[in-house]
C-alpha cells in the first residue's frame, strides 16, 4: 500500500517519515501533529500551565476528520524528537503527552485504529488507547561526512597514524551523571589525554547544583566550563552540534575512540523502568565518523545498537557494563574503561583501531543503508498497514 502525508501541524523541520505528499483524493495518508513540549511539559510549579496541559486538545480540521471516518487518513502524533517514556511514568507522570492525546481522541470519538503515536523511545509502553511505535529519527540524524573526510580517516586508520588525543567525550547539559564523569576525569588528571567538553551553566542546570551530592571541590568547579566545539554561550543561543561544524568534525579526526555520554544514564522516573531507553544522535556520530564507541548511557543501550546489526568492540574491552542494572556499578565499570584507555600508549591505540577497521567500515555502510533507505521506519510502516487493514 502506498502511504502519503498531509503537511499537518508542524512547528519544526521534518522529512515527513520519507513519505510523498498527498496530491489526490482517495490516497491513504497520515495527518501528523507534532507534540509541543512547551505545552506537554509545563513547569511543575506553574498551576495555570499544568491545568492547560491537563485539559489540552488538538484541533483537527473537518475535512481531515471526514477522511479519517472514510478510512483514508490516520492521525499521527509525532514525538520522535524526544526519547523518554511519555506514556508511562516520565518524571512521576509529569509529562502530559498521553493525556493530550487521549483528550483529543475523546473529543473527536477516534478509536485505536485511527491514531498512532510515533516516539523516539526504544521501549515504549504500548498498553494504551492508541497505537505506539518507535521511530528512531534521532539515531539516524547524523549525515554522511563526505568522501574527503572518510578517505582521510581511513588513511589514518590503515597507516596506524597516531592522533593528538585518545578519547572524545562531548557533554552539553550538565546532568548528574555528566557532572560525576567530569569530576572523575578531573580528579584522575585524564583531561590532558582526551577531548572533553562540559558546558555549565546550561539553561537552568549547573554542575554546581551537584556540589554537595558529589562532593565537588571549588578547585574543580573553577576549571569549568570545558569548551571545545561549542561554547556555553553558543548553546544558550540554541546552536547545536550535529556533525556539521568543523571543530566537531576535527575532534572525531583527532581522537581514536568516542566515549559517548548520552542524555540519560539512569531513568527519568525514580525506579527502574521497563519502558524507557533513551538513544540520540550522540550514539551514532561515531559510526558516521568511523570511530569505535563506548556508551555512557542507560541499561541496554549497546544491545539496542547491536539489534540493528551494528558490531561493537568486546574483543578490545569489556562491554558487560551494558547489562549492569545497578547504576553505580555500571558507572564504575565505565570509568575503569575510561581510565585504562586514557593511559594506553598512542601506538597501542593506533594499532587497535587498525585492527577494528573491518567493523568500522561495516558499521558505516550499514548505517548509510538504514538511514538512506528508511529502514528504521519499518515499524511505523507495518503498523500503519495493519491499522488500514482493520478499517478497510
JSON list of N, CA and C in Angstrom, two decimals, residues 38-68:
[
{"chain": "A", "resi": 38, "resn": "UNK", "atom": "N", "xyz": [6.52, 22.59, 24.91]},
{"chain": "A", "resi": 38, "resn": "UNK", "atom": "CA", "xyz": [6.24, 23.78, 25.71]},
{"chain": "A", "resi": 38, "resn": "UNK", "atom": "C", "xyz": [4.85, 23.70, 26.32]},
{"chain": "A", "resi": 39, "resn": "UNK", "atom": "N", "xyz": [3.99, 22.85, 25.73]},
{"chain": "A", "resi": 39, "resn": "UNK", "atom": "CA", "xyz": [2.65, 22.62, 26.29]},
{"chain": "A", "resi": 39, "resn": "UNK", "atom": "C", "xyz": [2.64, 21.34, 27.12]},
{"chain": "A", "resi": 40, "resn": "UNK", "atom": "N", "xyz": [3.22, 20.27, 26.58]},
{"chain": "A", "resi": 40, "resn": "UNK", "atom": "CA", "xyz": [3.09, 18.96, 27.23]},
{"chain": "A", "resi": 40, "resn": "UNK", "atom": "C", "xyz": [3.96, 18.80, 28.47]},
{"chain": "A", "resi": 41, "resn": "UNK", "atom": "N", "xyz": [5.00, 19.61, 28.59]},
{"chain": "A", "resi": 41, "resn": "UNK", "atom": "CA", "xyz": [5.90, 19.53, 29.76]},
{"chain": "A", "resi": 41, "resn": "UNK", "atom": "C", "xyz": [6.00, 20.89, 30.43]},
{"chain": "A", "resi": 42, "resn": "UNK", "atom": "N", "xyz": [4.92, 21.35, 31.06]},
{"chain": "A", "resi": 42, "resn": "UNK", "atom": "CA", "xyz": [4.94, 22.68, 31.68]},
{"chain": "A", "resi": 42, "resn": "UNK", "atom": "C", "xyz": [5.78, 22.69, 32.95]},
{"chain": "A", "resi": 43, "resn": "UNK", "atom": "N", "xyz": [6.23, 23.86, 33.38]},
{"chain": "A", "resi": 43, "resn": "UNK", "atom": "CA", "xyz": [6.90, 23.95, 34.69]},
{"chain": "A", "resi": 43, "resn": "UNK", "atom": "C", "xyz": [5.99, 23.39, 35.77]},
{"chain": "A", "resi": 44, "resn": "UNK", "atom": "N", "xyz": [6.53, 22.55, 36.62]},
{"chain": "A", "resi": 44, "resn": "UNK", "atom": "CA", "xyz": [5.70, 21.82, 37.56]},
{"chain": "A", "resi": 44, "resn": "UNK", "atom": "C", "xyz": [5.03, 22.72, 38.60]},
{"chain": "A", "resi": 45, "resn": "UNK", "atom": "N", "xyz": [5.63, 23.88, 38.82]},
{"chain": "A", "resi": 45, "resn": "UNK", "atom": "CA", "xyz": [5.07, 24.79, 39.83]},
{"chain": "A", "resi": 45, "resn": "UNK", "atom": "C", "xyz": [4.17, 25.87, 39.23]},
{"chain": "A", "resi": 46, "resn": "UNK", "atom": "N", "xyz": [3.92, 25.79, 37.92]},
{"chain": "A", "resi": 46, "resn": "UNK", "atom": "CA", "xyz": [3.03, 26.76, 37.27]},
{"chain": "A", "resi": 46, "resn": "UNK", "atom": "C", "xyz": [1.66, 26.11, 37.12]},
{"chain": "A", "resi": 47, "resn": "UNK", "atom": "N", "xyz": [0.78, 26.37, 38.07]},
{"chain": "A", "resi": 47, "resn": "UNK", "atom": "CA", "xyz": [-0.53, 25.70, 38.12]},
{"chain": "A", "resi": 47, "resn": "UNK", "atom": "C", "xyz": [-1.36, 25.99, 36.87]},
{"chain": "A", "resi": 48, "resn": "UNK", "atom": "N", "xyz": [-1.25, 27.21, 36.35]},
{"chain": "A", "resi": 48, "resn": "UNK", "atom": "CA", "xyz": [-2.05, 27.57, 35.18]},
{"chain": "A", "resi": 48, "resn": "UNK", "atom": "C", "xyz": [-1.62, 26.77, 33.95]},
{"chain": "A", "resi": 49, "resn": "UNK", "atom": "N", "xyz": [-0.31, 26.62, 33.73]},
{"chain": "A", "resi": 49, "resn": "UNK", "atom": "CA", "xyz": [0.17, 25.86, 32.57]},
{"chain": "A", "resi": 49, "resn": "UNK", "atom": "C", "xyz": [-0.05, 24.36, 32.75]},
{"chain": "A", "resi": 50, "resn": "UNK", "atom": "N", "xyz": [0.04, 23.89, 33.97]},
{"chain": "A", "resi": 50, "resn": "UNK", "atom": "CA", "xyz": [-0.26, 22.48, 34.24]},
{"chain": "A", "resi": 50, "resn": "UNK", "atom": "C", "xyz": [-1.73, 22.19, 33.94]},
{"chain": "A", "resi": 51, "resn": "UNK", "atom": "N", "xyz": [-2.59, 23.11, 34.34]},
{"chain": "A", "resi": 51, "resn": "UNK", "atom": "CA", "xyz": [-4.03, 22.94, 34.07]},
{"chain": "A", "resi": 51, "resn": "UNK", "atom": "C", "xyz": [-4.30, 22.98, 32.57]},
{"chain": "A", "resi": 52, "resn": "UNK", "atom": "N", "xyz": [-3.59, 23.88, 31.86]},
{"chain": "A", "resi": 52, "resn": "UNK", "atom": "CA", "xyz": [-3.77, 23.94, 30.41]},
{"chain": "A", "resi": 52, "resn": "UNK", "atom": "C", "xyz": [-3.38, 22.62, 29.76]},
{"chain": "A", "resi": 53, "resn": "UNK", "atom": "N", "xyz": [-2.23, 22.05, 30.15]},
{"chain": "A", "resi": 53, "resn": "UNK", "atom": "CA", "xyz": [-1.78, 20.79, 29.57]},
{"chain": "A", "resi": 53, "resn": "UNK", "atom": "C", "xyz": [-2.76, 19.66, 29.89]},
{"chain": "A", "resi": 54, "resn": "UNK", "atom": "N", "xyz": [-3.26, 19.66, 31.11]},
{"chain": "A", "resi": 54, "resn": "UNK", "atom": "CA", "xyz": [-4.15, 18.59, 31.55]},
{"chain": "A", "resi": 54, "resn": "UNK", "atom": "C", "xyz": [-5.47, 18.57, 30.78]},
{"chain": "A", "resi": 55, "resn": "UNK", "atom": "N", "xyz": [-5.86, 19.74, 30.24]},
{"chain": "A", "resi": 55, "resn": "UNK", "atom": "CA", "xyz": [-7.14, 19.84, 29.53]},
{"chain": "A", "resi": 55, "resn": "UNK", "atom": "C", "xyz": [-6.97, 20.11, 28.03]},
{"chain": "A", "resi": 56, "resn": "UNK", "atom": "N", "xyz": [-5.73, 20.05, 27.56]},
{"chain": "A", "resi": 56, "resn": "UNK", "atom": "CA", "xyz": [-5.44, 20.46, 26.18]},
{"chain": "A", "resi": 56, "resn": "UNK", "atom": "C", "xyz": [-5.95, 19.43, 25.18]},
{"chain": "A", "resi": 57, "resn": "UNK", "atom": "N", "xyz": [-6.51, 19.91, 24.07]},
{"chain": "A", "resi": 57, "resn": "UNK", "atom": "CA", "xyz": [-6.86, 19.07, 22.93]},
{"chain": "A", "resi": 57, "resn": "UNK", "atom": "C", "xyz": [-6.37, 19.74, 21.66]},
{"chain": "A", "resi": 58, "resn": "UNK", "atom": "N", "xyz": [-5.96, 18.92, 20.72]},
{"chain": "A", "resi": 58, "resn": "UNK", "atom": "CA", "xyz": [-5.56, 19.44, 19.41]},
{"chain": "A", "resi": 58, "resn": "UNK", "atom": "C", "xyz": [-6.80, 19.59, 18.54]},
{"chain": "A", "resi": 59, "resn": "UNK", "atom": "N", "xyz": [-6.79, 20.61, 17.69]},
{"chain": "A", "resi": 59, "resn": "UNK", "atom": "CA", "xyz": [-7.88, 20.83, 16.74]},
{"chain": "A", "resi": 59, "resn": "UNK", "atom": "C", "xyz": [-7.58, 20.08, 15.45]},
{"chain": "A", "resi": 60, "resn": "UNK", "atom": "N", "xyz": [-8.52, 19.30, 15.00]},
{"chain": "A", "resi": 60, "resn": "UNK", "atom": "CA", "xyz": [-8.38, 18.56, 13.75]},
{"chain": "A", "resi": 60, "resn": "UNK", "atom": "C", "xyz": [-9.40, 19.09, 12.76]},
{"chain": "A", "resi": 61, "resn": "UNK", "atom": "N", "xyz": [-9.00, 19.54, 11.57]},
{"chain": "A", "resi": 61, "resn": "UNK", "atom": "CA", "xyz": [-9.93, 20.11, 10.60]},
{"chain": "A", "resi": 61, "resn": "UNK", "atom": "C", "xyz": [-11.02, 19.13, 10.18]},
{"chain": "A", "resi": 62, "resn": "UNK", "atom": "N", "xyz": [-12.17, 19.67, 9.82]},
{"chain": "A", "resi": 62, "resn": "UNK", "atom": "CA", "xyz": [-13.32, 18.83, 9.45]},
{"chain": "A", "resi": 62, "resn": "UNK", "atom": "C", "xyz": [-13.02, 17.92, 8.26]},
{"chain": "A", "resi": 63, "resn": "UNK", "atom": "N", "xyz": [-12.30, 18.45, 7.27]},
{"chain": "A", "resi": 63, "resn": "UNK", "atom": "CA", "xyz": [-12.03, 17.62, 6.08]},
{"chain": "A", "resi": 63, "resn": "UNK", "atom": "C", "xyz": [-11.12, 16.44, 6.42]},
{"chain": "A", "resi": 64, "resn": "UNK", "atom": "N", "xyz": [-10.22, 16.64, 7.39]},
{"chain": "A", "resi": 64, "resn": "UNK", "atom": "CA", "xyz": [-9.36, 15.54, 7.82]},
{"chain": "A", "resi": 64, "resn": "UNK", "atom": "C", "xyz": [-10.18, 14.50, 8.57]},
{"chain": "A", "resi": 65, "resn": "UNK", "atom": "N", "xyz": [-11.07, 14.98, 9.44]},
{"chain": "A", "resi": 65, "resn": "UNK", "atom": "CA", "xyz": [-11.93, 14.05, 10.18]},
{"chain": "A", "resi": 65, "resn": "UNK", "atom": "C", "xyz": [-12.81, 13.24, 9.24]},
{"chain": "A", "resi": 66, "resn": "UNK", "atom": "N", "xyz": [-13.28, 13.86, 8.19]},
{"chain": "A", "resi": 66, "resn": "UNK", "atom": "CA", "xyz": [-14.10, 13.14, 7.21]},
{"chain": "A", "resi": 66, "resn": "UNK", "atom": "C", "xyz": [-13.29, 12.01, 6.57]},
{"chain": "A", "resi": 67, "resn": "UNK", "atom": "N", "xyz": [-12.03, 12.30, 6.22]},
{"chain": "A", "resi": 67, "resn": "UNK", "atom": "CA", "xyz": [-11.20, 11.27, 5.61]},
{"chain": "A", "resi": 67, "resn": "UNK", "atom": "C", "xyz": [-10.83, 10.18, 6.61]},
{"chain": "A", "resi": 68, "resn": "UNK", "atom": "N", "xyz": [-10.70, 10.55, 7.90]},
{"chain": "A", "resi": 68, "resn": "UNK", "atom": "CA", "xyz": [-10.45, 9.54, 8.93]},
{"chain": "A", "resi": 68, "resn": "UNK", "atom": "C", "xyz": [-11.61, 8.57, 8.98]}
]
